[in-house]
Structures are given as structure tokens and as C-alpha cells.
Short mmCIF file of C-alpha atoms in Angstrom, two decimals:
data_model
loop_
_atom_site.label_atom_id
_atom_site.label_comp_id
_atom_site.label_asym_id
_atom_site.label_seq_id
_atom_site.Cartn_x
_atom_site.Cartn_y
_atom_site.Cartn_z
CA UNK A 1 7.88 5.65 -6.66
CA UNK A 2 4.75 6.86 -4.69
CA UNK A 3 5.25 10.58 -3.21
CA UNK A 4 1.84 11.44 -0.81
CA UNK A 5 1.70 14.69 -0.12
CA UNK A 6 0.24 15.73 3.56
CA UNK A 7 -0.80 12.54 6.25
CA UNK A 8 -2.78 9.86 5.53
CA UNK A 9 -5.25 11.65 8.03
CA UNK A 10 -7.94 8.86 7.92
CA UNK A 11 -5.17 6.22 9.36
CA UNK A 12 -3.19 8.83 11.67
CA UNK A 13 -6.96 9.33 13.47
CA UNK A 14 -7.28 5.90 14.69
CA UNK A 15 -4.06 5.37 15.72
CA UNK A 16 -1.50 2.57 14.95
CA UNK A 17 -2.60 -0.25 13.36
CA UNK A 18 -1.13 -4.11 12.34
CA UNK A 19 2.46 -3.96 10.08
CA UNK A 20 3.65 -6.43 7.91
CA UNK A 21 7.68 -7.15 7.39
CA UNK A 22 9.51 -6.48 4.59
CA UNK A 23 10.38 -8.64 2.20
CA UNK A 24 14.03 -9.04 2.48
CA UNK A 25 15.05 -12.52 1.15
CA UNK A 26 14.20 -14.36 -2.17
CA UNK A 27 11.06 -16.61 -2.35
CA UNK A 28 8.49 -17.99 -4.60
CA UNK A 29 4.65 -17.53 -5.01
CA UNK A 30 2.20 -18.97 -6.99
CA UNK A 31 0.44 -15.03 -7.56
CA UNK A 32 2.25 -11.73 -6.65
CA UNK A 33 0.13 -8.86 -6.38
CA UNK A 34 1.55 -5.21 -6.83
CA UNK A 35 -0.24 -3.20 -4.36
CA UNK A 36 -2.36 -3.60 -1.48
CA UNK A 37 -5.15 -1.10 -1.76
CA UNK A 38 -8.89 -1.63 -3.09
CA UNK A 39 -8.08 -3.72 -5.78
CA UNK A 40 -4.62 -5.14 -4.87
CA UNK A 41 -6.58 -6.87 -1.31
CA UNK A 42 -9.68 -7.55 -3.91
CA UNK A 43 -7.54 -9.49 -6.21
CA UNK A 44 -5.83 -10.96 -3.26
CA UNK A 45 -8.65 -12.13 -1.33
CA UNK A 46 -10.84 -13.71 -5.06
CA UNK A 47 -7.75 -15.59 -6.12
CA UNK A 48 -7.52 -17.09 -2.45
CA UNK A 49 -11.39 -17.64 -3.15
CA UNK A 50 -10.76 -19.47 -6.76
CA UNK A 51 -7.04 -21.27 -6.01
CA UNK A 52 -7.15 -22.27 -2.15
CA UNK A 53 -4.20 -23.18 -1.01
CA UNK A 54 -2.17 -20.71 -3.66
CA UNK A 55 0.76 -18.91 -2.34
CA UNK A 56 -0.35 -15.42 -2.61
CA UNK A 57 2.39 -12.60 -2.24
CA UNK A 58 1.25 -8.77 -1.67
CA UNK A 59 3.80 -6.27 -1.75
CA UNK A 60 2.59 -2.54 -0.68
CA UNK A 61 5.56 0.33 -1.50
CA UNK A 62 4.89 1.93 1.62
CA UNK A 63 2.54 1.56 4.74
CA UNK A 64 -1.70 0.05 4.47
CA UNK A 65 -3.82 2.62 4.37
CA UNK A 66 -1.74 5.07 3.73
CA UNK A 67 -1.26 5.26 0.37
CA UNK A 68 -4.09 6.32 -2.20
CA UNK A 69 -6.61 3.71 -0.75
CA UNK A 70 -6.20 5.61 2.41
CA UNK A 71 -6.91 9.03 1.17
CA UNK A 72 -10.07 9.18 -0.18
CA UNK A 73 -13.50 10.53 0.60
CA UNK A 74 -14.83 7.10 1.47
CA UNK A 75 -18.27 6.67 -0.78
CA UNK A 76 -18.42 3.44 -2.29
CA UNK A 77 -21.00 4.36 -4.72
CA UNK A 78 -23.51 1.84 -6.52
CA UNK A 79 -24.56 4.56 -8.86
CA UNK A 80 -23.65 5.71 -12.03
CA UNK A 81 -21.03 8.83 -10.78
CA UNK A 82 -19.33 10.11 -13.89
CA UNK A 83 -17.00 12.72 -12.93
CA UNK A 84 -17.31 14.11 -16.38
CA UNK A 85 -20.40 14.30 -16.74
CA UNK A 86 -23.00 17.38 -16.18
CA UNK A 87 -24.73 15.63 -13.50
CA UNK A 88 -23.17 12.15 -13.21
CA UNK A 89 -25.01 10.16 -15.33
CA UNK A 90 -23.34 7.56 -17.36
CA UNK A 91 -22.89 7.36 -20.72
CA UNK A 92 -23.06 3.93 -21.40
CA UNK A 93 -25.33 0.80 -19.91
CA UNK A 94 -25.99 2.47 -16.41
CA UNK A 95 -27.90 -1.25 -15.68
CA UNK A 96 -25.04 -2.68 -16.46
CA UNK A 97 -22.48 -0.55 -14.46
CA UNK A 98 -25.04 -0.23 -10.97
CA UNK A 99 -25.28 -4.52 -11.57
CA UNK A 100 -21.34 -4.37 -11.48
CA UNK A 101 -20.84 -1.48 -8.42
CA UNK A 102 -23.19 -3.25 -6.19
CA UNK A 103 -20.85 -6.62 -7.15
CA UNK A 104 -18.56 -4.81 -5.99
CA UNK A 105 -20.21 -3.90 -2.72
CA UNK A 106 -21.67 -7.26 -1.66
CA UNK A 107 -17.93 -8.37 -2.25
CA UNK A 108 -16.70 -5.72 0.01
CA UNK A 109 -19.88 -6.44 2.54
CA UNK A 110 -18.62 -10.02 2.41
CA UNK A 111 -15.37 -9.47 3.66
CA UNK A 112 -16.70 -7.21 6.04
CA UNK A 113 -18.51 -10.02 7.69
CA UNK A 114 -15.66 -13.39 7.16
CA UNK A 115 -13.18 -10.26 8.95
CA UNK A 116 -14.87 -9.27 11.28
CA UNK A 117 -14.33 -5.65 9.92
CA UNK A 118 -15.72 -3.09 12.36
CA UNK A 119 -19.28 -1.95 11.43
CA UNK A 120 -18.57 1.95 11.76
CA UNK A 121 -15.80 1.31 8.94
CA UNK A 122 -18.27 -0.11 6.57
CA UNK A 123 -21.64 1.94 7.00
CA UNK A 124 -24.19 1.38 4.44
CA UNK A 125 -25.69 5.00 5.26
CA UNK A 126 -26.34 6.09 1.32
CA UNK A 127 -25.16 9.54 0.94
CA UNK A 128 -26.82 13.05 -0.65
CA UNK A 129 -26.23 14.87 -3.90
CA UNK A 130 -25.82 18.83 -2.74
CA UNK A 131 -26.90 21.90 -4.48
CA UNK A 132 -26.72 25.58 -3.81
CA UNK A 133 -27.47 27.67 -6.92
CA UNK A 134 -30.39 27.00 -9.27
CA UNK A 135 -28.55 25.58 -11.82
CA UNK A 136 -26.90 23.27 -9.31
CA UNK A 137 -30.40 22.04 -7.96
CA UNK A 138 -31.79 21.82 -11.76
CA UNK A 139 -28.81 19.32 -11.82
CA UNK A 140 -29.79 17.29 -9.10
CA UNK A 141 -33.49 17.46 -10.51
CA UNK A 142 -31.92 15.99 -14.09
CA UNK A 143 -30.26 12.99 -12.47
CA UNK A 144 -33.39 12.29 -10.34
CA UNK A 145 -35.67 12.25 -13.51
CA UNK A 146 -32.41 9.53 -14.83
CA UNK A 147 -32.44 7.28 -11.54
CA UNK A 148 -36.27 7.40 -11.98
CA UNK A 149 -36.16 5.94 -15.77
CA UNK A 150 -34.05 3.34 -14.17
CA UNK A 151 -36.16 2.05 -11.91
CA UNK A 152 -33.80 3.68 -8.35
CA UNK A 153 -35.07 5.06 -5.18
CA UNK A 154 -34.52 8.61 -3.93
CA UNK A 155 -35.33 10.92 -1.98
CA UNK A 156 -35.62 14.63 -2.76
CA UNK A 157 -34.38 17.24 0.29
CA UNK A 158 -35.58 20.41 0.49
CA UNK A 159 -33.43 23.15 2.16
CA UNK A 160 -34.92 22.46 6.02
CA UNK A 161 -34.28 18.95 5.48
CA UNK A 162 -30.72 19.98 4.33
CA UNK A 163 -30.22 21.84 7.62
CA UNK A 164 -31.39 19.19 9.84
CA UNK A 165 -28.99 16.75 8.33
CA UNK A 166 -26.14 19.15 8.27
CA UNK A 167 -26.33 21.43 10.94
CA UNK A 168 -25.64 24.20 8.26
CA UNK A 169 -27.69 26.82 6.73
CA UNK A 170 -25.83 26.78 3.58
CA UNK A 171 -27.35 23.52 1.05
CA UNK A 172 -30.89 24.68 -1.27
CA UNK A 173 -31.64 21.37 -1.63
CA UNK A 174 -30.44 17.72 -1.82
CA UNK A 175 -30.87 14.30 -3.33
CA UNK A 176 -30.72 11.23 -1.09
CA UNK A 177 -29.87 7.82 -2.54
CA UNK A 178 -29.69 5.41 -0.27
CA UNK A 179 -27.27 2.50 -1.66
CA UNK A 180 -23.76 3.94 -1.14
CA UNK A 181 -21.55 2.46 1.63
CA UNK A 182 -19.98 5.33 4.14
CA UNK A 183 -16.24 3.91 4.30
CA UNK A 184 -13.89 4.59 7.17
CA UNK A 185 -11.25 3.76 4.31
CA UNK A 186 -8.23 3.35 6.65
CA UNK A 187 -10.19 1.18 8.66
CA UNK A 188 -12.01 -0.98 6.10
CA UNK A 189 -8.29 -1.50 4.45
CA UNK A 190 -6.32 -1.94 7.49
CA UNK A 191 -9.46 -4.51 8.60
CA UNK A 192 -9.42 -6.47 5.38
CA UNK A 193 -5.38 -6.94 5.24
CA UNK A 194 -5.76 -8.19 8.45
CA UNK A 195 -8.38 -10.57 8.22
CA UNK A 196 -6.27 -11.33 4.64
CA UNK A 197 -3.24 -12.03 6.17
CA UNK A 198 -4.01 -15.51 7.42
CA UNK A 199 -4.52 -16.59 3.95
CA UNK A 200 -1.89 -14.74 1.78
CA UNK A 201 1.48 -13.35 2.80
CA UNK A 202 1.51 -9.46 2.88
CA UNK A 203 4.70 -7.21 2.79
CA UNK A 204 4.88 -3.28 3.61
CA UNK A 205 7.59 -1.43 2.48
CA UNK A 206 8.73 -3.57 -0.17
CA UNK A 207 8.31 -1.28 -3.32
CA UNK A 208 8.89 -3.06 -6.90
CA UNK A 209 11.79 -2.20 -8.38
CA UNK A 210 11.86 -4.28 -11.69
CA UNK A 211 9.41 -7.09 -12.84
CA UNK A 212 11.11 -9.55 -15.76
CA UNK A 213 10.21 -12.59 -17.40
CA UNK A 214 12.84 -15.23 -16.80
CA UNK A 215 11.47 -18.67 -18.59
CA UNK A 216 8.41 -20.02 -17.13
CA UNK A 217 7.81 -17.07 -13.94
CA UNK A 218 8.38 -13.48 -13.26
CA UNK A 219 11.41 -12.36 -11.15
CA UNK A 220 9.69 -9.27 -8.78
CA UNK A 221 12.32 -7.59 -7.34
CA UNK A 222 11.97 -5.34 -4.57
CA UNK A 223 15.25 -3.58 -2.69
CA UNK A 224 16.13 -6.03 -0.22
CA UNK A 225 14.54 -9.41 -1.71
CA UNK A 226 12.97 -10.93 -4.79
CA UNK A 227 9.35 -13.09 -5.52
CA UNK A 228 9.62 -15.85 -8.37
CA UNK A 229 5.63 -16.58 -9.16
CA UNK A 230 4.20 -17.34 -12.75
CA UNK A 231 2.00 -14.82 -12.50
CA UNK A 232 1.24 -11.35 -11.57
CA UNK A 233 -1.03 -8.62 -10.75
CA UNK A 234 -0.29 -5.21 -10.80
CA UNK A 235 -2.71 -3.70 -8.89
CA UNK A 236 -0.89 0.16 -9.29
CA UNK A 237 -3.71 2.05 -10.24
CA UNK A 238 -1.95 5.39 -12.26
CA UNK A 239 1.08 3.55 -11.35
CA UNK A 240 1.17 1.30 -14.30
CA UNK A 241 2.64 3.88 -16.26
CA UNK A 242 5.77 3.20 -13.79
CA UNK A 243 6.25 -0.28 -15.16
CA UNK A 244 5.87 1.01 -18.85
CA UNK A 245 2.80 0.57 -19.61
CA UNK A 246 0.13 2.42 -21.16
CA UNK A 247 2.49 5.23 -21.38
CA UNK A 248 0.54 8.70 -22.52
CA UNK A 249 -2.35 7.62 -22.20
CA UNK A 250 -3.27 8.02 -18.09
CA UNK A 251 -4.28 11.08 -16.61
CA UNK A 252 -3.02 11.86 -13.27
CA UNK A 253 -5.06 14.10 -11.26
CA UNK A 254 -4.77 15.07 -7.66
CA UNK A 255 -7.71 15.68 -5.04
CA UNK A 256 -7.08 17.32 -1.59
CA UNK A 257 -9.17 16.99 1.55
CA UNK A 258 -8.84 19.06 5.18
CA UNK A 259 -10.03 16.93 7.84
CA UNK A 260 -11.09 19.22 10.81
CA UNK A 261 -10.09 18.62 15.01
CA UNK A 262 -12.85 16.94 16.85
CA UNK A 263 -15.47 19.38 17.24
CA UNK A 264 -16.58 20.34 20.88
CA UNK A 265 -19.03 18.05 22.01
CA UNK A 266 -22.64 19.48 21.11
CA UNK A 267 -21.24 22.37 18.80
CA UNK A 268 -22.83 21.27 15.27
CA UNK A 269 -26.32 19.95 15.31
CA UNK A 270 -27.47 17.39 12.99
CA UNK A 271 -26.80 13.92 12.29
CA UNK A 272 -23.71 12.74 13.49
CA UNK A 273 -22.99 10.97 10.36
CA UNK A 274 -23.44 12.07 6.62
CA UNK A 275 -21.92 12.56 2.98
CA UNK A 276 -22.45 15.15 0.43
CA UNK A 277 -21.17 15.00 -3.09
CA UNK A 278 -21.49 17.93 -5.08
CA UNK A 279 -24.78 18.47 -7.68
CA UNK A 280 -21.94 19.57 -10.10
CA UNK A 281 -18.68 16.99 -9.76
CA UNK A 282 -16.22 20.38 -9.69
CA UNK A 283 -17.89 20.65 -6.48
CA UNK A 284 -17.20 20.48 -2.92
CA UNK A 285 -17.78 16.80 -1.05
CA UNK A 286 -18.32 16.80 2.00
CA UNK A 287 -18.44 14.60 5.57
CA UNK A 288 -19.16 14.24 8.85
CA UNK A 289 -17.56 11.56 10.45
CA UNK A 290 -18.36 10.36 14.15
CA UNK A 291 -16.40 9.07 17.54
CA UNK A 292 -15.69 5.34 16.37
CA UNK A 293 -14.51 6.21 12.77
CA UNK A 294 -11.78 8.73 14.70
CA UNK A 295 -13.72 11.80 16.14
CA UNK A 296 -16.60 13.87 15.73
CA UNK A 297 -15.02 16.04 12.29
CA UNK A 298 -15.86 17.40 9.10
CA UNK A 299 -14.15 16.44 6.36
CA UNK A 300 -13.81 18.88 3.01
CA UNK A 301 -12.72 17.52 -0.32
CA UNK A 302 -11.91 19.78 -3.38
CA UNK A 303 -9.74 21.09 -5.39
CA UNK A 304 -8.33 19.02 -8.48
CA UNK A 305 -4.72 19.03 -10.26
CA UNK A 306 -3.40 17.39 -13.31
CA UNK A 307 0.26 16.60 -12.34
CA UNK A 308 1.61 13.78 -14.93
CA UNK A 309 4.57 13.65 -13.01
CA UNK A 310 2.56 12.02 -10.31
CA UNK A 311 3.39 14.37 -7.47
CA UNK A 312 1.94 17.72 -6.07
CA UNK A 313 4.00 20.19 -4.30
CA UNK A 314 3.57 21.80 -0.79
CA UNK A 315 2.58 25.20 -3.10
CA UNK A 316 -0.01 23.36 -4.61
CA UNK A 317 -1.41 21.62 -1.30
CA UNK A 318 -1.40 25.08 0.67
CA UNK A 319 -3.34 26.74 -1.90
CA UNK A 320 -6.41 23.82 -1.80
CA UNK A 321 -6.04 24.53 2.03
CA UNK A 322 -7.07 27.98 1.37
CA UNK A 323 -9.34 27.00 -0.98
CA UNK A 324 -10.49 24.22 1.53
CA UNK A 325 -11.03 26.72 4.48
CA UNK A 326 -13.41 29.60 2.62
CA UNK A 327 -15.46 26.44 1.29
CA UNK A 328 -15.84 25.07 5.37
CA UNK A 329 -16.40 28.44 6.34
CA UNK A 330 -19.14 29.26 4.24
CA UNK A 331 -21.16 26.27 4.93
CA UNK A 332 -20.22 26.58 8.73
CA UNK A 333 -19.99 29.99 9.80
CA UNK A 334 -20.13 29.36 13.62
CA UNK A 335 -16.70 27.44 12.76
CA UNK A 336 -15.09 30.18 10.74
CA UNK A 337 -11.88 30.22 10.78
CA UNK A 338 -11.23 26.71 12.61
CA UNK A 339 -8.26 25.99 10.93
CA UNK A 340 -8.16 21.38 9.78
CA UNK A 341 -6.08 19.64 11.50
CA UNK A 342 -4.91 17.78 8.47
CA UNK A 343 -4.38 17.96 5.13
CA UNK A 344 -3.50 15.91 2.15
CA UNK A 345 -3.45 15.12 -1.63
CA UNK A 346 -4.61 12.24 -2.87
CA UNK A 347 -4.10 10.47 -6.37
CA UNK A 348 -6.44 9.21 -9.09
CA UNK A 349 -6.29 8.30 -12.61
CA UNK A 350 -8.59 8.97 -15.31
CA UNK A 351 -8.25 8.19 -18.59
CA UNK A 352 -10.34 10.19 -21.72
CA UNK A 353 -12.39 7.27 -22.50
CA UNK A 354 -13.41 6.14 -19.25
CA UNK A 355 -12.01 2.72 -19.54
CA UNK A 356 -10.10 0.89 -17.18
CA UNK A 357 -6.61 -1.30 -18.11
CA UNK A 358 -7.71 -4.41 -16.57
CA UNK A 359 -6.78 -7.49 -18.03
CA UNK A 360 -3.63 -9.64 -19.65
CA UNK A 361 -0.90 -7.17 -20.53
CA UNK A 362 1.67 -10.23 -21.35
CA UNK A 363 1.82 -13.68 -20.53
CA UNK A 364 0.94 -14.41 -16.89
CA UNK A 365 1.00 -10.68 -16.16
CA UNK A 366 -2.15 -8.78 -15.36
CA UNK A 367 -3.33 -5.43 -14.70
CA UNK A 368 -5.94 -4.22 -12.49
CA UNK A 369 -5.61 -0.29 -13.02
CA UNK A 370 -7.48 3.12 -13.85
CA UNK A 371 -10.38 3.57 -11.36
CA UNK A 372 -11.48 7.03 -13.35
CA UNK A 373 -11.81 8.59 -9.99
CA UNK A 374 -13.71 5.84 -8.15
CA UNK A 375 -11.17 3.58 -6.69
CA UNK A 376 -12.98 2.09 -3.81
CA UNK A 377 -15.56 0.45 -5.81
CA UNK A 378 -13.86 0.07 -9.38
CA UNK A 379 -10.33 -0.85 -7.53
CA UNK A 380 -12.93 -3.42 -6.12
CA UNK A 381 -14.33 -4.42 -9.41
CA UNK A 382 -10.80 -4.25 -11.42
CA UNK A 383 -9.13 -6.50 -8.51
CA UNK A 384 -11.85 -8.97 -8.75
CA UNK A 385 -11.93 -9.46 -12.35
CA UNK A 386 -8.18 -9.45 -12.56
CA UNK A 387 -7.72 -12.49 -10.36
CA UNK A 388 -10.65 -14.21 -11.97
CA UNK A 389 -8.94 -13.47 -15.15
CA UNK A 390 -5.53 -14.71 -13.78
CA UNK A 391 -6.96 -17.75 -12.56
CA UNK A 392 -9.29 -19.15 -15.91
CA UNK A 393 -12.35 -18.18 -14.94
CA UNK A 394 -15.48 -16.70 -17.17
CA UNK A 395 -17.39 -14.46 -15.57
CA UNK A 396 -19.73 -11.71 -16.51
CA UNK A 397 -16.97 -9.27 -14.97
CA UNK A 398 -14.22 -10.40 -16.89
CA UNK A 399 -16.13 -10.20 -20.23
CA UNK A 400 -17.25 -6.65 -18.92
CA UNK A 401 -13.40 -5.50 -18.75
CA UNK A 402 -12.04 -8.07 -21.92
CA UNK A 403 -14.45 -5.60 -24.22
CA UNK A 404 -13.22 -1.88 -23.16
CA UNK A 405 -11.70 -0.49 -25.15
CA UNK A 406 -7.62 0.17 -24.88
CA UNK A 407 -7.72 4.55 -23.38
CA UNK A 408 -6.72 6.85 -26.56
CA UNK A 409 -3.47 8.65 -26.50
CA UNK A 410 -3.39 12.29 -24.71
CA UNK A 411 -1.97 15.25 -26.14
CA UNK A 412 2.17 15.62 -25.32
CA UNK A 413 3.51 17.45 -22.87
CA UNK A 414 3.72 20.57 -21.64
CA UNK A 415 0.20 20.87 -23.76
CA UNK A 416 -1.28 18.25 -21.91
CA UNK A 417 -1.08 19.66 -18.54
CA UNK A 418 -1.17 23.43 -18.89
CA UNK A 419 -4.59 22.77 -20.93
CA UNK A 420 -5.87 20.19 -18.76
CA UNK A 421 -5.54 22.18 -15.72
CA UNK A 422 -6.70 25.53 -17.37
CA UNK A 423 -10.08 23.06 -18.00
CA UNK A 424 -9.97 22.46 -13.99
CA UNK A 425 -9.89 25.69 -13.19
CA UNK A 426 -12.54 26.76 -14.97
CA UNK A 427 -15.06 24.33 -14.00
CA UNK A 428 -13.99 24.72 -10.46
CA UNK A 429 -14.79 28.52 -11.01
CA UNK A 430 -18.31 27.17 -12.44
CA UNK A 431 -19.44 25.54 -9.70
CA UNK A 432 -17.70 28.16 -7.10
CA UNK A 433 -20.66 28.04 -4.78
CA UNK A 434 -21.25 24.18 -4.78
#
């Protein structure tokens, strides 16, 4: 089952917000979806599109927003952003993948606008590559020379720009591109099950227990209750190793963020909003967040774990704190020492090839997993081309996700982990400064 580590900070800042029941009798469905985050509600909301009138069943383990979908950094990025690469740029058909994030997006706009999702959860504010060394901004300069062979606007930032944006003294230089969306993600989700609800029939608490074929439809049992539906979508993200598939083959790494207290009014100059991802992805991402998305705060992202056991302990989350506190007060100095008011791990799953599992894992069962680190925009994509998938239709996106290829094995355990976080370590030590 899901274990968070920490609060889901981003939905305990805006207070309480809409619950669903539990599913405690038996019924049927024409489509059950297995999770309600990025790509669960995506999948939700484009079979609803396709099939109208379809009885669509969403079953969330625990609460909206408060799961992984609710604990990330909030960039919903059109551009190529490979976290293993040098300086993010793809390795593939970048064309291809921006054509395919910004999909994504307009989707995500779209609901935005048939919800009436609140603005300052889904700001289209672009957001700023950071660097602090020389080799960091020699980074930044190689990715600009890549977004200009492909035709994308930027902007380049020099160190006074950096400090009028930030309020801090700390950033050489920076690279603005302006097409990423600024999520409040507890906000945007908790906004898009809503407006969902009234169209498919959504269920908190209700964690799948078993899923088995029994003739023509899946039997999707959950503690107290039980779906019948001929199909399914797992939208489970590392998860899908829990239901037994693609077993060895998912990495399971863990991010943490600190999310300071408000800041006294007219403390930090600067914009009141803005995003910083780090030249060098070992980095440090940053934000600054503003009164309707919960409170004027910082938030500070970094620190990675491998953990194939899919949970983190309260050792491992105290020591990102630490980590998380010289990082805010190095950048902020007139803050030093202002201790976040929350803290939390977050889960993502990567696998060595990059690919996704999205598709038909068995008849009328379909998967919508492996965001490789981006979930808000590839949770999108995955979710969308799942339930096109589910539902018969050809599309450019499903074609996309029909030709990855199936992610390699990874090494056994203990190997796997005590290398793979040895790797972390020392990139994290590489890019100390950013």
C-alpha cells in the first residue's frame, strides 16, 4: 500500500477541501480507474470525453491530493527535462516529445476552464533554469544553444536579473523559458476531481486489494466493497509493481521538499511568484509561492533516494531536512535559520530506458504508469492515451506509447539499491552548490 512520509503540505496549506465516500458495497462500471492523481483524473475525464454516458469508477487508496500528485514541485514542463541528462536535453525526437507535453498542457488548460479551476492553481508563468558555478551556467548555455536549434524562445538572466526575480544574492545566472505551467498541485487536483465528479463516480479511501478476471469483467476489490467493469486502468504510477507487474524493472526514487511559514509581509523582495530548476538536475528546485496558492513561502526541493521498497524512513526525511535548510540558507541568508514548516517525501518512478508502461497489459486491463520523474505532465499524457487506448481510438498519442519499448530489467537486490544510491550521492555532491 502507499506509505507518504511527512504532510501533503501543498493540500494542508489551503485547508480542507471536497471528500468522496468510500466504496463499501458491490457495484458495476463500465471503466474503473486505479488512482486518482495526474493520470488516473486524465484517463477519467478523456474516457468521459470518448464514451459519454460510461459509468466511470475512480478509486484513490487514500485522500486527493495527498498522495504523490500532491507532493510535487508543481512545473508542468513543455520542454524536453531529462533528469538524466547533463543538461536536460532529450535523447530522442525532442519535436516530438514538446508536441506531446504541450498536449498535455492544453488538456490540463482545458479542464482548467470546463472546472472552473482557480487561476492561481494553474499559472502559465514559465519558470528559470538556475546556475551558480561556471560549469553550472556553461550548462544552461548548452541547453540554450539546443532550444535554439529547435526553433524555442528564451531568455538569458544575468546575475542582477537573478536577484530581482529572487530577492537573493545567491543565482550567477539563469535561463527563462516561458511555456511551463506554475501548478498549485493540490489545488489543480482537488479542482479537477471536483469539477470530475459530476461525470464519473470518485471514491477516497478505497485502496485495491486484488484485481481478477472472472469471465467477461474484472472483479476490483477494495476492503469494504467490490467494482465489476470490463475494463480497467491502473493509473498507479511505481505502483504497478504492486499488482505484479513489471516486476524488477521500476525504479523507485524518493524526492523531499521543505515548504517554509508565510514570510513576514515585505521581508523578501522580488517577484512574488517564481520557479527555479536546477542548471544540473542533482540540483536544488526551487519556489516562491504567493497568498492565493496558500501563503507567501518558499518552497525547497532536493535530495533523492532509491528505496525499492517504496517507503522512506523518518532517518532518511530528517537528513534531506538538514540538507534542505543549509541549501535555503545559503540562497537566503536574511532567513537563516528559519526552520520549514513542513516537510515531506514524495515518490517517482523511473525506469533505465526512459519509457513509460502505458498500454494493454491483458485483456481489458490497461496501464497508465512510469512518469520518469515528470508526473504532472506525463501522468497527463499516460492517462490520456490510456483511456483512448481503452476505448478504440487511434491517435498520434497512443501510437507514441504502443512503440516504447518494454523498460530493461535492473540489477537484483541489495546491488540495485546500495549502487544506485551511491550514484545519487555522488551527483548530488557534484552539483553541491546548485
Amino acid at each position: 500500500m502507499p506509505h507518504h512520509r511527512g504532510e501533503a503540505a501543498w493540500a494542508s496549506i489551503l485547508g480542507p477541501g471536497p471528500s468522496y465516500p468510500r466504496l463499501e458495497e458491490d457495484i458495476t462500471a463500465d471503466v474503473v480507474i486505479v488512482g486518482a492523481g495526474f493520470a488516473g483524473l486524465s484517463a477519467a475525464r478523456r474516457v468521459v470525453q470518448l464514451r459519454p454516458g460510461a459509468r466511470v469508477v475512480v478509486l484513490e487508496a487514500g485522500a486527493i491530493a495527498e498522495a504523490a500528485a500532491g507532493r510535487n514541485s508543481g512545473f508542468m514542463i513543455d520542454l524536453p527535462h531529462e533528469l538524466t541528462s547533463h543538461d536536460y536535453a532529450g535523447a530522442g525526437d525532442d519535436q516530438a516529445q514538446i508536441a506531446m507535453n504541450r498536449h498535455a498542457i492544453a488538456f490540463a488548460r482545458d479542464a482548467v476552464a470546463e472546472y472552473a479551476i482557480a487561476a492561481d492553481f494553474f499559472d502559465p508563468a514559465g519558470k528559470v533554469n538556475g546556475a551558480v558555478s561556471a560549469a553550472a551556467d556553461a550548462q544552461n548555455q548548452s541547453y540554450a544553444r539546443h532550444l535554439d536549434a529547435l526553433g524555442e524562445p528564451f531568455e538569458t538572466l544575468d546575475a542582477p536579473a537573478m536577484e530581482e526575480m529572487t530577492g537573493s544574492r545567491y543565482y550567477r545566472s539563469g535561463l527563462y523559458t516561458p511555456g511551463t505551467v506554475m501548478l498549485q498541485p493540490a489545488g489543480y487536483v482537488r479542482g479537477f476531481a471536483a469539477g470530475l465528479s459530476g461525470k464519473a463516480v470518485l471514491h477516497e479511501h478505497s485502496p485495491v486489494l486484488t484485481i481478477k478476471r472472472m469471465g467477461h469483467v474484472w472483479r476490483v476489490q477494495v476492503p469494504k466493497g467490490c467494482v465489476a467493469a470490463p475494463e480497467v486502468i491502473l493509473a498507479t504510477n511505481g505502483h504497478l509493481e504492486s499488482f505484479g507487474l513489471a516486476r524488477g524493472r521500476l525504479m523507485h526514487v524518493f524526492l523531499y521538499a521543505a515548504l517554509s511559514p508565510v514570510l513576514p509581509k515585505g521581508a523578501l523582495s522580488g517577484a512574488p511568484r517564481w520557479g527555479i530548476t536546477p542548471s544540473d538536475p542533482m540540483g536544488t528546485s526551487l519556489r516562491r509561492i504567493d497568498g492565493p496558492q496558500g501563503g507567501d513561502r518558499i518552497l525547497t526541493r532536493t535530495v533523492a533516494s532509491l528505496r525499492s521498497g517504496l517507503q522512506v524512513s523518518e532517518r532518511d526525511l530528517r537528513r534531506a531536512t538538514a540538507v534542505q535548510q543549509s541549501k535555503f540558507d545559503a540562497r537566503f541568508p536574511d532567513f537563516a535559520g528559519l526552520a520549514p514548516e513542513y516537510t515531506w517525501a514524495g515518490h517517482l518512478c523511473l525506469s533505465r530506458n526512459g519509457a513509460s508502461v502505458t498500454g494493454q497489459v491483458d485483456e481489458g486491463l490497461y496501464s497508465a504508469c512510469v512518469q520518469n520523474g515528470l508526473g504532472t505532465v506525463r501522468g497527463t499524457l499516460t492517462g490520456i492515451a490510456a483511456a483512448e487506448m481503452a476505448c478504440g481510438v487511434d491517435t498520434a498519442l497512443t501510437r507514441h506509447f504502443a512503440t516504447e519499448r518494454t523498460p530493461p530489467r535492473l540489477p537484483p537486490q541489495p546491488f540495485r539499491d546500495a549502487v544506485g544510491n551511491a550514484v545519487i550521492r555522488w551527483k548530488e555532491r557534484r552539483a553541491a552548490l546548485e
